[in-house]
Amino acid sequence: QKEVEQDPGPLSVPEGAIVSLNCTYSNSAFQYFMWYRQYSRKGPELLMYTYSSGNKEDGRFTAQVDKSSKYISLFIRDSQPSDSATYLCAMSFYGQNFVFGPGTRLSVLP
Amino acid sequence: DAGITQSPRHKVTETGTPVTLRCHQTENHRYMYWYRQDPGHGLRLIHYSYGVKDTDKGEVSDGYSVSRSKTEDFLLTLESATSSQTSVYFCAITGGAGEQYFGPGTRLTVT
C-alpha cells in the first residue's frame, strides 16, 4: 500500500462548479497536512496548511482533515479557469519527512 | 513567497559531465531540501539539510551529493550526469509552522 494515494485525474469541470479533491494515507502518525497548486512548468505553490484534524477555509478554498479515516480533502467553490492546474496533497510528521501524493490534474472549462 | 531562488533555471548537459544546481534562500530557514519531479513518480526527496554542514539522504540519493557551507545556500551536485537524471529539480524549505515552500525549479536535460 502506498503511503499517500491520490486520483491522478484528469478531472474536468465547468466554470462555477464545486471541485472536490481527495487523498488517503496509511500512516496515522502524520500530523501536518498541506495542499499545493502547481501550474505547468512552475514550482508547487502552498495553498492550504492544517495541523491535525478539522477544517480550514481561505476564500474559495476549504481543506478538511479526517484523521480517523486517514482522509483529506480540498474543496474549491465557484471554480475558475485560472484554477486549472495540478493539485498535490502532502503530509508530514512534526514538520519533517514530507510525503506527497502524485497530484490530480484539474481542468476548469469556461 | 519564501524567498527561494534556483539557478540555473534550465540546463542541457552531456552524459558523464558534472553538474551543480544551486538553491538560495533569504529568510534564514534551517531546513532545506532537494526533490526531483518526474511523470508517474511525483516529488521524490533526494537530500536534505538540517543546518550548515548537516545533511542526510532521501529516497533517491544515488548519484547525487549535496553541500551546505552557508545557511542560505544548498548545492546539489550530479558527479557524472546520466540520462536517468533528466528531470525537474525543486529546492524547498520548511517554514516556521512546519509547512514547506518550493522554489521555481531547474529543468535539467542530460543528452
Short mmCIF file of C-alpha atoms in Angstrom, two decimals:
data_model
loop_
_atom_site.label_atom_id
_atom_site.label_comp_id
_atom_site.label_asym_id
_atom_site.label_seq_id
_atom_site.Cartn_x
_atom_site.Cartn_y
_atom_site.Cartn_z
CA GLN A 1 0.00 0.00 0.00
CA LYS A 2 1.36 3.42 -0.94
CA GLU A 3 1.76 5.95 1.85
CA VAL A 4 -0.39 8.50 0.05
CA GLU A 5 -2.95 7.80 -2.66
CA GLN A 6 -4.50 10.43 -4.90
CA ASP A 7 -6.57 10.05 -8.05
CA PRO A 8 -4.42 11.50 -10.87
CA GLY A 9 -7.43 12.55 -12.93
CA PRO A 10 -7.69 14.37 -15.22
CA LEU A 11 -10.74 15.98 -13.71
CA SER A 12 -12.74 18.34 -15.92
CA VAL A 13 -15.46 20.58 -14.53
CA PRO A 14 -17.44 23.56 -15.86
CA GLU A 15 -16.68 27.03 -14.59
CA GLY A 16 -18.53 27.76 -11.36
CA ALA A 17 -18.64 24.14 -10.20
CA ILE A 18 -17.59 22.96 -6.76
CA VAL A 19 -14.47 20.82 -7.01
CA SER A 20 -13.60 18.10 -4.52
CA LEU A 21 -10.06 16.75 -4.43
CA ASN A 22 -9.07 13.95 -2.08
CA CYS A 23 -6.17 11.97 -0.69
CA THR A 24 -5.98 8.93 1.52
CA TYR A 25 -2.97 7.95 3.55
CA SER A 26 -1.83 4.95 5.53
CA ASN A 27 0.33 6.31 8.36
CA SER A 28 -1.72 7.52 11.30
CA ALA A 29 1.29 9.42 12.70
CA PHE A 30 1.02 12.19 10.11
CA GLN A 31 0.15 15.46 11.82
CA TYR A 32 0.69 18.19 9.23
CA PHE A 33 -1.38 18.30 6.04
CA MET A 34 -0.89 20.53 3.03
CA TRP A 35 -2.35 21.20 -0.40
CA TYR A 36 -0.28 22.62 -3.23
CA ARG A 37 -1.26 24.01 -6.61
CA GLN A 38 1.19 23.55 -9.45
CA TYR A 39 0.82 25.25 -12.79
CA SER A 40 2.55 23.76 -15.80
CA ARG A 41 6.33 24.34 -15.70
CA LYS A 42 6.13 26.08 -12.29
CA GLY A 43 7.00 25.11 -8.73
CA PRO A 44 4.35 23.83 -6.29
CA GLU A 45 2.62 26.71 -4.52
CA LEU A 46 1.34 26.18 -0.97
CA LEU A 47 -2.44 26.68 -0.92
CA MET A 48 -3.61 25.34 2.41
CA TYR A 49 -1.93 24.07 5.55
CA THR A 50 -3.57 22.37 8.52
CA TYR A 51 -2.32 20.78 11.68
CA SER A 52 -4.16 17.67 12.93
CA SER A 53 -7.89 17.21 12.24
CA GLY A 54 -10.51 19.78 11.31
CA ASN A 55 -11.45 22.28 8.65
CA LYS A 56 -9.73 25.38 7.39
CA GLU A 57 -11.19 27.92 4.99
CA ASP A 58 -9.42 30.53 2.89
CA GLY A 59 -11.54 32.36 0.35
CA ARG A 60 -12.89 29.84 -2.16
CA PHE A 61 -10.76 27.02 -0.72
CA THR A 62 -11.61 24.71 2.17
CA ALA A 63 -9.32 21.99 3.47
CA GLN A 64 -10.66 19.14 5.59
CA VAL A 65 -8.71 16.56 7.54
CA ASP A 66 -10.31 13.41 8.98
CA LYS A 67 -7.56 11.61 10.84
CA SER A 68 -9.88 8.81 11.96
CA SER A 69 -10.49 7.89 8.31
CA LYS A 70 -6.99 8.94 7.14
CA TYR A 71 -8.60 11.12 4.52
CA ILE A 72 -8.01 14.71 3.49
CA SER A 73 -9.96 16.87 1.08
CA LEU A 74 -9.68 20.19 -0.70
CA PHE A 75 -12.85 21.91 -1.89
CA ILE A 76 -12.81 24.71 -4.43
CA ARG A 77 -16.00 26.77 -4.66
CA ASP A 78 -17.00 28.76 -7.74
CA SER A 79 -14.16 27.25 -9.73
CA GLN A 80 -12.48 29.43 -12.35
CA PRO A 81 -10.44 28.61 -15.45
CA SER A 82 -7.44 30.01 -13.57
CA ASP A 83 -7.82 27.13 -11.10
CA SER A 84 -6.77 24.72 -13.86
CA ALA A 85 -3.60 23.13 -12.51
CA THR A 86 -2.29 20.03 -10.80
CA TYR A 87 -3.13 19.78 -7.10
CA LEU A 88 -0.77 17.91 -4.79
CA CYS A 89 -1.57 16.76 -1.29
CA ALA A 90 1.24 16.40 1.23
CA MET A 91 1.66 15.34 4.81
CA SER A 92 4.44 15.13 7.36
CA PHE A 93 5.47 14.26 10.90
CA TYR A 94 6.43 17.18 13.11
CA GLY A 95 7.05 19.32 10.01
CA GLN A 96 9.62 16.86 8.63
CA ASN A 97 9.61 13.73 6.46
CA PHE A 98 7.20 15.14 3.90
CA VAL A 99 5.27 12.69 1.72
CA PHE A 100 3.49 13.85 -1.43
CA GLY A 101 0.62 12.49 -3.45
CA PRO A 102 1.15 12.17 -7.22
CA GLY A 103 -1.22 15.05 -7.92
CA THR A 104 -4.65 15.46 -9.53
CA ARG A 105 -4.81 17.36 -12.81
CA LEU A 106 -7.81 19.70 -12.85
CA SER A 107 -9.27 21.50 -15.85
CA VAL A 108 -11.97 24.13 -15.35
CA LEU A 109 -13.73 24.75 -18.62
CA PRO A 110 -15.12 28.21 -19.45
CA ASP B 1 6.95 33.66 -1.49
CA ALA B 2 9.59 32.18 0.83
CA GLY B 3 12.47 33.94 -0.89
CA ILE B 4 13.81 30.87 -2.68
CA THR B 5 15.71 31.13 -5.93
CA GLN B 6 17.27 28.37 -8.00
CA SER B 7 19.98 28.54 -10.62
CA PRO B 8 20.28 27.76 -13.38
CA ARG B 9 16.62 27.54 -14.35
CA HIS B 10 17.36 25.44 -17.41
CA LYS B 11 20.37 23.35 -18.29
CA VAL B 12 21.30 20.90 -21.02
CA THR B 13 24.37 18.80 -20.40
CA GLU B 14 26.04 15.71 -21.78
CA THR B 15 26.23 12.30 -20.15
CA GLY B 16 29.24 11.98 -17.89
CA THR B 17 29.68 15.68 -17.12
CA PRO B 18 29.41 17.09 -13.60
CA VAL B 19 26.53 19.44 -12.88
CA THR B 20 25.85 21.66 -9.87
CA LEU B 21 22.48 23.20 -9.10
CA ARG B 22 22.16 26.00 -6.59
CA CYS B 23 19.37 26.87 -4.18
CA HIS B 24 19.46 30.19 -2.39
CA GLN B 25 17.12 31.37 0.36
CA THR B 26 16.96 34.77 2.02
CA GLU B 27 14.98 34.04 5.21
CA ASN B 28 17.44 32.04 7.32
CA HIS B 29 15.48 28.80 7.28
CA ARG B 30 17.24 25.89 8.93
CA TYR B 31 15.83 23.03 6.82
CA MET B 32 16.41 22.85 3.07
CA TYR B 33 15.54 20.06 0.63
CA TRP B 34 16.21 18.88 -2.89
CA TYR B 35 13.47 16.99 -4.76
CA ARG B 36 13.12 15.71 -8.27
CA GLN B 37 9.77 15.54 -10.04
CA ASP B 38 9.10 13.06 -12.80
CA PRO B 39 5.90 11.96 -14.54
CA GLY B 40 4.47 8.92 -12.80
CA HIS B 41 6.66 9.38 -9.73
CA GLY B 42 5.66 12.71 -8.31
CA LEU B 43 8.03 14.52 -5.97
CA ARG B 44 10.85 12.42 -4.56
CA LEU B 45 13.33 13.55 -1.94
CA ILE B 46 16.99 13.44 -2.96
CA HIS B 47 18.79 15.00 0.02
CA TYR B 48 18.00 17.44 2.77
CA SER B 49 19.90 19.64 5.19
CA TYR B 50 19.09 20.50 8.79
CA GLY B 51 21.87 23.05 9.22
CA VAL B 52 25.23 24.22 7.93
CA LYS B 53 27.29 21.15 7.06
CA ASP B 54 24.45 18.87 8.29
CA THR B 55 22.89 16.83 5.51
CA ASP B 56 21.17 13.49 5.06
CA LYS B 57 19.97 11.25 2.26
CA GLY B 58 16.49 10.94 0.88
CA GLU B 59 14.86 8.10 -1.02
CA VAL B 60 16.63 8.72 -4.38
CA SER B 61 20.10 9.90 -3.34
CA ASP B 62 22.24 7.60 -5.52
CA GLY B 63 24.31 9.62 -7.99
CA TYR B 64 23.79 12.89 -6.11
CA SER B 65 25.75 14.75 -3.46
CA VAL B 66 24.97 17.96 -1.60
CA SER B 67 26.77 20.63 0.34
CA ARG B 68 25.73 23.44 2.63
CA SER B 69 28.52 25.74 3.71
CA LYS B 70 26.23 28.71 4.42
CA THR B 71 22.71 28.85 5.80
CA GLU B 72 21.39 30.49 2.66
CA ASP B 73 22.88 28.14 0.03
CA PHE B 74 22.24 24.44 -0.62
CA LEU B 75 24.04 22.90 -3.59
CA LEU B 76 23.10 19.71 -5.42
CA THR B 77 25.82 18.03 -7.49
CA LEU B 78 25.49 15.32 -10.06
CA GLU B 79 29.05 13.98 -10.16
CA SER B 80 28.63 12.29 -13.55
CA ALA B 81 25.27 13.04 -15.11
CA THR B 82 23.24 10.22 -16.65
CA SER B 83 20.15 10.32 -18.84
CA SER B 84 18.08 8.95 -15.95
CA GLN B 85 18.80 12.20 -14.11
CA THR B 86 16.91 14.21 -16.69
CA SER B 87 14.21 15.75 -14.53
CA VAL B 88 12.87 18.88 -12.93
CA TYR B 89 14.64 19.66 -9.66
CA PHE B 90 12.99 21.63 -6.89
CA CYS B 91 14.50 23.12 -3.80
CA ALA B 92 12.30 23.58 -0.74
CA ILE B 93 12.46 24.96 2.79
CA THR B 94 10.43 24.29 5.91
CA GLY B 95 8.64 27.31 7.29
CA GLY B 96 8.13 28.23 10.93
CA ALA B 97 4.85 26.30 11.28
CA GLY B 98 6.13 23.07 9.70
CA GLU B 99 4.87 23.80 6.19
CA GLN B 100 7.05 23.50 3.09
CA TYR B 101 7.70 26.06 0.36
CA PHE B 102 9.22 25.37 -3.03
CA GLY B 103 11.50 27.21 -5.38
CA PRO B 104 10.73 27.74 -9.08
CA GLY B 105 12.63 24.65 -10.23
CA THR B 106 15.52 23.77 -12.53
CA ARG B 107 14.79 21.85 -15.71
CA LEU B 108 17.77 19.59 -16.41
CA THR B 109 18.24 17.61 -19.62
CA VAL B 110 21.07 15.10 -19.89
CA THR B 111 21.77 14.10 -23.50
#
